[in-house]
Tab-separated table of C-alpha atoms and ligand atoms in Angstrom:
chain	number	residue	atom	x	y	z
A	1109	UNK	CA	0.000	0.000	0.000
A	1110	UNK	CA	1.305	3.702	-1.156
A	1111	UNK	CA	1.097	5.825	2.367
A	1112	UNK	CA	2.107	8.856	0.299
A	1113	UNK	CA	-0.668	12.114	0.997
A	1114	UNK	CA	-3.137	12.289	-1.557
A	1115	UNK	CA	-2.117	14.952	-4.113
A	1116	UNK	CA	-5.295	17.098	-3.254
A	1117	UNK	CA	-4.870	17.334	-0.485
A	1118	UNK	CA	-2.494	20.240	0.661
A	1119	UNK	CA	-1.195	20.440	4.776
A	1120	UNK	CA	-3.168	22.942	6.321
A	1121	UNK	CA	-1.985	26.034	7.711
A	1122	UNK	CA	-5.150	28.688	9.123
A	1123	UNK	CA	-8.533	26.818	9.033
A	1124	UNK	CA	-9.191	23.757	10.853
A	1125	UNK	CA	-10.160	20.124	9.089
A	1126	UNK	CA	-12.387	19.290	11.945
A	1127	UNK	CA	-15.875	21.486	12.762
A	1128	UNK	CA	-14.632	24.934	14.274
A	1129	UNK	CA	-16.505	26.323	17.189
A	1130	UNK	CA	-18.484	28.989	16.510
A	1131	UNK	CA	-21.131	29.569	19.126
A	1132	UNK	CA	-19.388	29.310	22.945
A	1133	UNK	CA	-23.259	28.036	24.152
A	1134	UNK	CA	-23.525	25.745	26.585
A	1135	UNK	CA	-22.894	22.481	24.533
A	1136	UNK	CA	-19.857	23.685	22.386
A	1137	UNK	CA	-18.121	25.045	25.640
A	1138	UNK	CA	-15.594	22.268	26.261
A	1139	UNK	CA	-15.174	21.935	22.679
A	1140	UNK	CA	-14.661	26.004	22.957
A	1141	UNK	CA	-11.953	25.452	25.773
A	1142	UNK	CA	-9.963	22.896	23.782
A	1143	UNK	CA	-6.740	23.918	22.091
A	1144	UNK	CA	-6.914	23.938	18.228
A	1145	UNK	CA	-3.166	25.431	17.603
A	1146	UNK	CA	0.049	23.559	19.433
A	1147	UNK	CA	0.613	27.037	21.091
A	1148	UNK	CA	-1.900	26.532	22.494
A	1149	UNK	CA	-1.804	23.313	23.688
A	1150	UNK	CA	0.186	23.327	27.557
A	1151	UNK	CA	2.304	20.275	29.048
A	1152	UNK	CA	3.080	17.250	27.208
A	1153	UNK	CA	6.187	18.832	25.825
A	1154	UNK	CA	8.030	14.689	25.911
A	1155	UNK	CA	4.994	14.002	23.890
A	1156	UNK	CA	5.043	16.951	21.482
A	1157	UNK	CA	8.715	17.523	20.789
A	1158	UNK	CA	8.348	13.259	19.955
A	1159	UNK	CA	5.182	14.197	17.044
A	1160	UNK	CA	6.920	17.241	15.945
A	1161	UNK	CA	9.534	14.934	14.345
A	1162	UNK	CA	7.247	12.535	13.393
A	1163	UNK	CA	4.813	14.673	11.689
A	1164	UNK	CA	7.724	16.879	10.267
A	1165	UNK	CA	9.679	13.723	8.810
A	1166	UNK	CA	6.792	12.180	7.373
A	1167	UNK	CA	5.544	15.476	6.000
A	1168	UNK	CA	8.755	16.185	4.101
A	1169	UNK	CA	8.935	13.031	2.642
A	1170	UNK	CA	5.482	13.039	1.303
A	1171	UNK	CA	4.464	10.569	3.299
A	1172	UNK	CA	1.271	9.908	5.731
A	1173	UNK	CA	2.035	9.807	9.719
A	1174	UNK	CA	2.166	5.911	10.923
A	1175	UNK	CA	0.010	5.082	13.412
A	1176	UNK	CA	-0.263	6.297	16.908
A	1177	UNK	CA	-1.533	5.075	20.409
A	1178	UNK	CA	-1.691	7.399	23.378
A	1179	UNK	CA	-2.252	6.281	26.555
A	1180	UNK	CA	-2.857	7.657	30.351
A	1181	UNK	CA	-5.687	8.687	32.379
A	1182	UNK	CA	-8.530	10.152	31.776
A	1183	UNK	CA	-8.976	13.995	30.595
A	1184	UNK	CA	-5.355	14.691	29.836
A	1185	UNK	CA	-5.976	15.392	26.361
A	1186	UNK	CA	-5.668	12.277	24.389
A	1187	UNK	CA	-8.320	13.570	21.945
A	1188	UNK	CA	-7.247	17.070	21.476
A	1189	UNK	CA	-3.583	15.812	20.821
A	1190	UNK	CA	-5.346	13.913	17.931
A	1191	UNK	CA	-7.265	16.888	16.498
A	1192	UNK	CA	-4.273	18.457	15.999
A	1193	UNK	CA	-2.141	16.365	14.272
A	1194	UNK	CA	-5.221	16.149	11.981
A	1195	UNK	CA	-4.849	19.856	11.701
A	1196	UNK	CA	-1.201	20.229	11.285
A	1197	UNK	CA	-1.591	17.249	8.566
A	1198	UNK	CA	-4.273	18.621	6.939
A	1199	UNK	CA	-6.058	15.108	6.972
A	1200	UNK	CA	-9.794	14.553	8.106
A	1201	UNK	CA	-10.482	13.163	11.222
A	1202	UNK	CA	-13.418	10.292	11.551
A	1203	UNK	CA	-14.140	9.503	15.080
A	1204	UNK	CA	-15.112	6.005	16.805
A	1205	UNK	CA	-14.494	3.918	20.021
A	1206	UNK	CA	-13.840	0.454	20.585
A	1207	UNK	CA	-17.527	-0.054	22.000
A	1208	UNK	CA	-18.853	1.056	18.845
A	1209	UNK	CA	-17.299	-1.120	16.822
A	1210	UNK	CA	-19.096	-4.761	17.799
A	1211	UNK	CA	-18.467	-6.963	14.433
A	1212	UNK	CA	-16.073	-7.440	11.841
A	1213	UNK	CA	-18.982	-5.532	9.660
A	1214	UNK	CA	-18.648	-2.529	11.344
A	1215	UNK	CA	-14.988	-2.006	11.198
A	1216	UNK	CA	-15.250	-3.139	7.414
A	1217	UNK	CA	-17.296	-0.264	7.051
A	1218	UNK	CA	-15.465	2.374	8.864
A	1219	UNK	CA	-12.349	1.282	7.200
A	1220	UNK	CA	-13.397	1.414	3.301
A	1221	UNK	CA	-15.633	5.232	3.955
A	1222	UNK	CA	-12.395	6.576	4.838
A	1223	UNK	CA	-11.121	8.871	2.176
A	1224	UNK	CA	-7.274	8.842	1.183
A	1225	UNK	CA	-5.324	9.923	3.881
A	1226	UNK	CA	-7.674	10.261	6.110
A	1227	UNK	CA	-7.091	9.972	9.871
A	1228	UNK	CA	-9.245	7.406	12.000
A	1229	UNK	CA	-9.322	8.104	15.771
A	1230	UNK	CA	-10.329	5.255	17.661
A	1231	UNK	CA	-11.054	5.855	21.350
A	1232	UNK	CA	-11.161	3.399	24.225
A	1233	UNK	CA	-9.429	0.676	21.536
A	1234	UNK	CA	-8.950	-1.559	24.735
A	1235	UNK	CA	-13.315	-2.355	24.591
A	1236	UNK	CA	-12.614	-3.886	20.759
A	1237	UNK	CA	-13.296	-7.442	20.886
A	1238	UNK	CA	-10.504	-10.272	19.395
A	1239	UNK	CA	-11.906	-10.975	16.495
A	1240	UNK	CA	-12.582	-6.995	15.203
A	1241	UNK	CA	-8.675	-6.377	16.478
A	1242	UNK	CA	-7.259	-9.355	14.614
A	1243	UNK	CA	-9.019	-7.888	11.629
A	1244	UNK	CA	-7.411	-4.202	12.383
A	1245	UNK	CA	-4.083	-5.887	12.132
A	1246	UNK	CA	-3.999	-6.129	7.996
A	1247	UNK	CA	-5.313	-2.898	7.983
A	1248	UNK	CA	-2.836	-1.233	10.006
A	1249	UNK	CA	0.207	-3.316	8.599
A	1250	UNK	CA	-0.691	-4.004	4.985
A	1251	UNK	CA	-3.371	-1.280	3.908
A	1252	UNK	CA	-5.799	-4.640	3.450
A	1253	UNK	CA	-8.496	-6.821	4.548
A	1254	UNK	CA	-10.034	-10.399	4.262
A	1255	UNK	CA	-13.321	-10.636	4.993
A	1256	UNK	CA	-15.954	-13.721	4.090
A	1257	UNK	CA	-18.646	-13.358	1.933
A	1258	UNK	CA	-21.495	-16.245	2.221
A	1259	UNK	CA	-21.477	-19.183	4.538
A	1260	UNK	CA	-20.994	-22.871	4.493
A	1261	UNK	CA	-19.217	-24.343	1.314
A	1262	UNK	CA	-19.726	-21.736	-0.637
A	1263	UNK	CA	-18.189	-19.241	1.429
A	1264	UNK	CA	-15.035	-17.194	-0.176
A	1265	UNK	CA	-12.435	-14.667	1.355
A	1266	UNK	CA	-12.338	-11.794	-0.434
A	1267	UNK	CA	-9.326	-9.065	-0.039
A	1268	UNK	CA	-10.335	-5.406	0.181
A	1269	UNK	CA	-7.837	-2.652	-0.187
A	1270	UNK	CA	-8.414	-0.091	1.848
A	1271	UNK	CA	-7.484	3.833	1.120
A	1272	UNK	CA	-4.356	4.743	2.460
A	1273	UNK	CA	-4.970	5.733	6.578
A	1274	UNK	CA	-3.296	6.831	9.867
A	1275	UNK	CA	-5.396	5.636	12.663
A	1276	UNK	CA	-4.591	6.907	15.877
A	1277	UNK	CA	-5.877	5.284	18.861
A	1278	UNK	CA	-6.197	6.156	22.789
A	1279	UNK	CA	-6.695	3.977	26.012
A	1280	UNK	CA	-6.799	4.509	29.565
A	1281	UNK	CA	-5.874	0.873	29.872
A	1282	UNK	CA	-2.281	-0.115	28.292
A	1283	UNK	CA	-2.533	-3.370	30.293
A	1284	UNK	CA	-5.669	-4.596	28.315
A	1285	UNK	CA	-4.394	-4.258	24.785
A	1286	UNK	CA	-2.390	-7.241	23.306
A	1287	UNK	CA	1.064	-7.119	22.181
A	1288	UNK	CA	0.483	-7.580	18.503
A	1289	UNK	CA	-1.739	-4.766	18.409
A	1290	UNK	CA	0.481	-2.355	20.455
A	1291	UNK	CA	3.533	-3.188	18.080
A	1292	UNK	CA	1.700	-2.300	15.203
A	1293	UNK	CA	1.461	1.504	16.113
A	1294	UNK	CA	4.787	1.786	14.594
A	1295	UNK	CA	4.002	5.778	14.817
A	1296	UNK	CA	4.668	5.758	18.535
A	1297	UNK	CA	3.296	4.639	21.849
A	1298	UNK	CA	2.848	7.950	23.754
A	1299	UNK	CA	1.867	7.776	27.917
A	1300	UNK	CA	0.378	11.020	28.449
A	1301	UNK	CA	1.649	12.320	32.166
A	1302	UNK	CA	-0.360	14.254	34.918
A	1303	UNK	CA	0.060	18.028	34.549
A	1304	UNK	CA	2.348	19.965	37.059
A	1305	UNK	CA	0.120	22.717	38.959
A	1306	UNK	CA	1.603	25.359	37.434
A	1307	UNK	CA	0.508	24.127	33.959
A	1308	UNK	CA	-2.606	23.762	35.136
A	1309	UNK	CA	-2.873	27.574	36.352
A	1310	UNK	CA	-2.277	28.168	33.196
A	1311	UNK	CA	-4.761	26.211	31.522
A	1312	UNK	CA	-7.348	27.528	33.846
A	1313	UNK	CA	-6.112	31.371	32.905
A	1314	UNK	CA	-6.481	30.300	28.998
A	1315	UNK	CA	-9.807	28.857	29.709
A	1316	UNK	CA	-10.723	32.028	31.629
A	1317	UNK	CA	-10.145	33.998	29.122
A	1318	UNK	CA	-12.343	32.006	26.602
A	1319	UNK	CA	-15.052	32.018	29.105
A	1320	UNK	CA	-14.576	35.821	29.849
A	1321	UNK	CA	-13.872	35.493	33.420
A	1322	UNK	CA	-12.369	37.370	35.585
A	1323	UNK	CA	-9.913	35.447	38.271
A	1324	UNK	CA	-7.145	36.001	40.053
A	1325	UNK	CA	-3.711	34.380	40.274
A	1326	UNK	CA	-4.790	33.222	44.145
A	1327	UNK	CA	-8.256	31.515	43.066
A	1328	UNK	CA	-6.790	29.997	39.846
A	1329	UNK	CA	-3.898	28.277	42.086
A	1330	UNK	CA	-6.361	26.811	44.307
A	1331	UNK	CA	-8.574	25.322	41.644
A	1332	UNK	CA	-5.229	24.003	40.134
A	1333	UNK	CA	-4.512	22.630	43.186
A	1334	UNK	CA	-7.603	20.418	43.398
A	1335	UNK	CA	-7.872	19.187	39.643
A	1336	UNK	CA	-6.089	16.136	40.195
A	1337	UNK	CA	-3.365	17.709	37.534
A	1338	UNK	CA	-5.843	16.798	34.879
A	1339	UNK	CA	-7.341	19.971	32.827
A	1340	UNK	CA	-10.467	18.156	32.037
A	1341	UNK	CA	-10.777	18.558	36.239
A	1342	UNK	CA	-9.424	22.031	36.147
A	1343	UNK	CA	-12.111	22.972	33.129
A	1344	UNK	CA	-14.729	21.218	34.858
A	1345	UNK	CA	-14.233	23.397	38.322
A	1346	UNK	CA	-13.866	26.347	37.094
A	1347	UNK	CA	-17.282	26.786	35.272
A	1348	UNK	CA	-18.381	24.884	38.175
A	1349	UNK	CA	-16.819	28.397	40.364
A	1350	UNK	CA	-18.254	30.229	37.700
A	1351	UNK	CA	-21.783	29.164	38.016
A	1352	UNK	CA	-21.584	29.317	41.678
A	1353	UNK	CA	-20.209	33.216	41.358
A	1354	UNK	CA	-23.071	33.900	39.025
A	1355	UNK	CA	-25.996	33.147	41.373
A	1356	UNK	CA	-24.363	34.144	44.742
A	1357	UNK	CA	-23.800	38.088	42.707
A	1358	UNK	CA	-20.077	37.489	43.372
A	1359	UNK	CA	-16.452	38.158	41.794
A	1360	UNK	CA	-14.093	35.200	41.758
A	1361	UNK	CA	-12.184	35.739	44.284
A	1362	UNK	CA	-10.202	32.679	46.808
A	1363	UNK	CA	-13.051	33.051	49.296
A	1364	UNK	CA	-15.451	32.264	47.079
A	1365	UNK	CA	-13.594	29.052	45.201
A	1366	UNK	CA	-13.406	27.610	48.444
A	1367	UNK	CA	-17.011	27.829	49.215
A	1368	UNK	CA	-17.673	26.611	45.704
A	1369	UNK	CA	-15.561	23.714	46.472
A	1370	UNK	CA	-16.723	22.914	49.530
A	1371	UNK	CA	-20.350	22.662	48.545
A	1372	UNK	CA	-18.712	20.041	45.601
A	1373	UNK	CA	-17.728	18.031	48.049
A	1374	UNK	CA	-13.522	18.719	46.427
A	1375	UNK	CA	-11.558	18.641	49.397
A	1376	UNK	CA	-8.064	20.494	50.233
A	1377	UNK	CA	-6.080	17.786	48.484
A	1378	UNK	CA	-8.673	17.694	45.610
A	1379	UNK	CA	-10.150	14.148	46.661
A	1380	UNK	CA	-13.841	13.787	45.743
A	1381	UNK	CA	-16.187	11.480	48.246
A	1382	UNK	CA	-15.506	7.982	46.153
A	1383	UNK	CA	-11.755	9.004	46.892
A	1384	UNK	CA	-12.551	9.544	50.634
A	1385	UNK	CA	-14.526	6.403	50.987
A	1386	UNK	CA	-11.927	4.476	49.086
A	1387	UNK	CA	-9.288	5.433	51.453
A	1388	UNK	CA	-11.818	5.248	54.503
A	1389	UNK	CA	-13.028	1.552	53.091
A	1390	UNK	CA	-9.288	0.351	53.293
A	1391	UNK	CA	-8.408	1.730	56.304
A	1392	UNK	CA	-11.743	0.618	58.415
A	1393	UNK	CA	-12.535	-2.695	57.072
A	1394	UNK	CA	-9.531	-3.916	56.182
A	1395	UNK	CA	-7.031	-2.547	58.555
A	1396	UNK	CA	-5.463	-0.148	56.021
A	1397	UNK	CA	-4.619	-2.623	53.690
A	1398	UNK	CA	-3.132	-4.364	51.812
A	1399	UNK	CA	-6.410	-5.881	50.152
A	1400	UNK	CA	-7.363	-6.485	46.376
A	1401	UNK	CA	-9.241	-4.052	44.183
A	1402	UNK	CA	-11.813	-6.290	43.234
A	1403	UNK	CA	-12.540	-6.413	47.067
A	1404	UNK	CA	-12.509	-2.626	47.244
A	1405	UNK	CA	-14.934	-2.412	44.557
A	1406	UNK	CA	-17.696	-3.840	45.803
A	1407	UNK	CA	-16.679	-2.584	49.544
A	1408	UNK	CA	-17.634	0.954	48.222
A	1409	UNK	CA	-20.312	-0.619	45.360
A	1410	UNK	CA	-17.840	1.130	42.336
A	1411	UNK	CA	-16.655	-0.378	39.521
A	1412	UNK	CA	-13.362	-2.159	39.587
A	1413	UNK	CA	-12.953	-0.229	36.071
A	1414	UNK	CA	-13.292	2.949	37.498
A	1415	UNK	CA	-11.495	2.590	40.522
A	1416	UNK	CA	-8.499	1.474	38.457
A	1417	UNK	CA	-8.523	4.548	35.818
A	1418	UNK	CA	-9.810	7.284	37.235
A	1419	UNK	CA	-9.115	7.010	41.199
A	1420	UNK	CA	-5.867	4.830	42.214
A	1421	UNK	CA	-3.999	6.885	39.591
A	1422	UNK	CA	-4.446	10.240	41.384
A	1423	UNK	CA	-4.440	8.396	44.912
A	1424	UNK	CA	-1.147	7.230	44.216
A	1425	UNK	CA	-0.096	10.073	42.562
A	1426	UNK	CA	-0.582	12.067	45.425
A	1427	UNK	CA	1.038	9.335	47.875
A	1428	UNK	CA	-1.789	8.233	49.604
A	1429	UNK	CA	-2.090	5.159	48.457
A	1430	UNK	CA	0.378	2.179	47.432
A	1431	UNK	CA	-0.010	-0.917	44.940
A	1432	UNK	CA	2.171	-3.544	46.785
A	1433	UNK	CA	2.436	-7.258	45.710
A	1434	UNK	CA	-0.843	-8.635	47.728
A	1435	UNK	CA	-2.790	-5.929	46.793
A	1436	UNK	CA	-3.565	-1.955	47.603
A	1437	UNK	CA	-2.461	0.052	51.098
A	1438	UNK	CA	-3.055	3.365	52.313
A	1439	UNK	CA	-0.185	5.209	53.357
A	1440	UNK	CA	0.737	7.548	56.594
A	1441	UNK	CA	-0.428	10.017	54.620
A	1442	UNK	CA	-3.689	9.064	53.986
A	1443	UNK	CA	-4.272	8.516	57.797
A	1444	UNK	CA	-2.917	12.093	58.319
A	1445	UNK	CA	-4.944	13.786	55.872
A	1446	UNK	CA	-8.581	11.904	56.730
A	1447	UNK	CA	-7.113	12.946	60.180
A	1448	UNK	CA	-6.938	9.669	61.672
A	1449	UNK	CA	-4.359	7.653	64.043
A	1450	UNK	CA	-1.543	6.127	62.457
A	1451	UNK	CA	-1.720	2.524	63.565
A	1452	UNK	CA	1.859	1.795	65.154
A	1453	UNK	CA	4.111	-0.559	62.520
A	1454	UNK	CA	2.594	0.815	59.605
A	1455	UNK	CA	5.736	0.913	57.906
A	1456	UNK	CA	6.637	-2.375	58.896
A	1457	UNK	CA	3.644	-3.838	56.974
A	1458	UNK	CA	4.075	-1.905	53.696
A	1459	UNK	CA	7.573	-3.346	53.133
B	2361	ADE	N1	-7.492	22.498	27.731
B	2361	ADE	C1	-7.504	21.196	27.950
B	2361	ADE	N2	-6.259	20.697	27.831
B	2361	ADE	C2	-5.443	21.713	27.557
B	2361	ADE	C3	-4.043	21.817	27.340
B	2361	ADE	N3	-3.227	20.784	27.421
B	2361	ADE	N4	-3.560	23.029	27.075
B	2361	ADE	C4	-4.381	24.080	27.011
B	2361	ADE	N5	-5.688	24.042	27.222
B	2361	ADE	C5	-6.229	22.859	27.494
């Protein structure tokens, strides 16, 4: 298969491939807050510096970007990372997710509506099933694929060639996705990292702006400080500040975030109430740990999913929790910030 750029289609340099955001209502805000220009875009810079090569090599040599997984938690920009490179390459962007994708039929389909060049985003690739992923492969490596047409004896394979693609694909769970399928993203395997607070101050400032609010460097530090160094978090709580600032007749100020906060439940080390119980779950029924997730999930009735993704990451992030061999811990910390005793030995039993 040629992977050369279609000759109509020239790299783009002002207007965006993908819809532009017109109206900041209600429903196009996040899409509003989201980064369309890599000057934009803060943090990441490992990740960046890595596709600016990429994209710039391929690019000169005429050739269409190979393909590309990204991987980390969720919210830290996975997505928009993708929109751009569809921007900076000038190629269309078709969106799906693994879910969405349930038979070989489907993909088939996806697949041969691309256009030339086109770029196919596939989210949450970790929920396709075996059979759809063993069908990717060809597609990815060799530009083909062999599907069956009729059944029984008369059935025949029949190979379609598909228009030349870079598919880019994002999890939140490395772990789940096999290794054939991981090598073939000869593009790169990108883990996206949490942001530092001071790049998320400066999201929040940039989404401020958008949203035409007025904060302060005081307020904006303290939301930072509670988004779990994710700016889907930071986003999130600040229209959440905003909101609350509307109805109470206020100005942004420090005071206020922190009664906006409070009354979200977001507590000084930006733990929400599943994080809480989590922590609380480990330490009162099972002695602090260590004990399995699957036994924390259905302590605190969340899914094991969930818990894995979205809350151990930031627990242990901010050292409050600990994966050891027989399972999950809490730390001193944890017992210091829920303001509880720290059992004597603890250290003893984490080693
Ligand atoms: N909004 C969400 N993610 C962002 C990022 N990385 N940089 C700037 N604004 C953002």
């Amino acid at each position: 298969m040629s992977r050369r750029i279609p000759k109509s289609r020239e790299p783009d340099t002002d207007t965006p491939s993908v819809e532009k955001t017109v109206v900041i209502g209600d429903v196009s805000l996040d899409q509003a807050l989201r980064p369309s220009k890599w000057a934009d875009y803060i943090g990441q810079e490992h990740i960046k510096n890595n596709l600016h090569v990429l994209l710039t090599a391929a690019k000169e040599r005429g050739h269409l970007p190979e393909h590309i997984l990204f991987y980390g938690p969720p919210g830290l920009g996975k997505t928009t990372l993708s929109y751009l490179i569809a921007k900076e390459t000038g190629a269309q962007i078709k969106v799906t997710s693994g879910p969405a994708i349930e038979k070989v039929g489907d993909l088939a389909s996806v697949l041969t509506n691309l256009s030339p060049g086109d770029i196919l985003f596939i989210d949450e690739i970790h929920r396709l099933n075996k059979t759809v992923e063993e069908v990717l492969y060809p597609a990815m490596e060799a530009g083909s694929i062999d599907i069956i047409i009729g059944k029984g004896p008369s059935a025949r394979t029949v190979q379609l060639e598909l228009p030349p693609f870079t598919l880019i694909a994002a999890t939140t769970r490395i772990a789940l996705l096999s290794a054939p399928l991981r090598s073939r993203f000869s593009g790169g395997v990108y883990r996206l990292e949490f942001y530092t607070n001071e790049e998320i101050s400066r999201i929040i400032k940039r989404s401020a702006k958008i949203l035409g609010i007025d904060i302060d460097t005081e307020a904006s530090g303290e939301i930072a400080r509670r988004s779990r160094f994710t700016p889907r978090t930071a986003n999130y709580l600040l229209k959440r500040c905003r909101d609350y600032a509307q109805i109470n007749k206020k100005e942004i100020s420090l005071a206020m975030v922190l009664e906006a906060l409070k009354l979200l439940n977001i507590d000084s080390m930006g733990l929400t109430i599943t994080d809480r119980q989590i922590l609380e779950t480990i330490i009162h029924k099972f002695s602090g740990g260590p004990v399995g997730l699957s036994t924390i999930a259905a302590a605190t009735s969340e899914e094991e999913a969930t818990l894995e993704e979205v809350n151990e990451p930031y627990l242990m992030q901010m050292g409050l929790l600990e994966r050891t061999a027989r399972g999950r811990a809490v730390t001193r910390l944890a017992y210091e910030h829920l303001s509880l005793q720290v059992p004597e030995g603890l250290q003893e039993k984490l080693l």
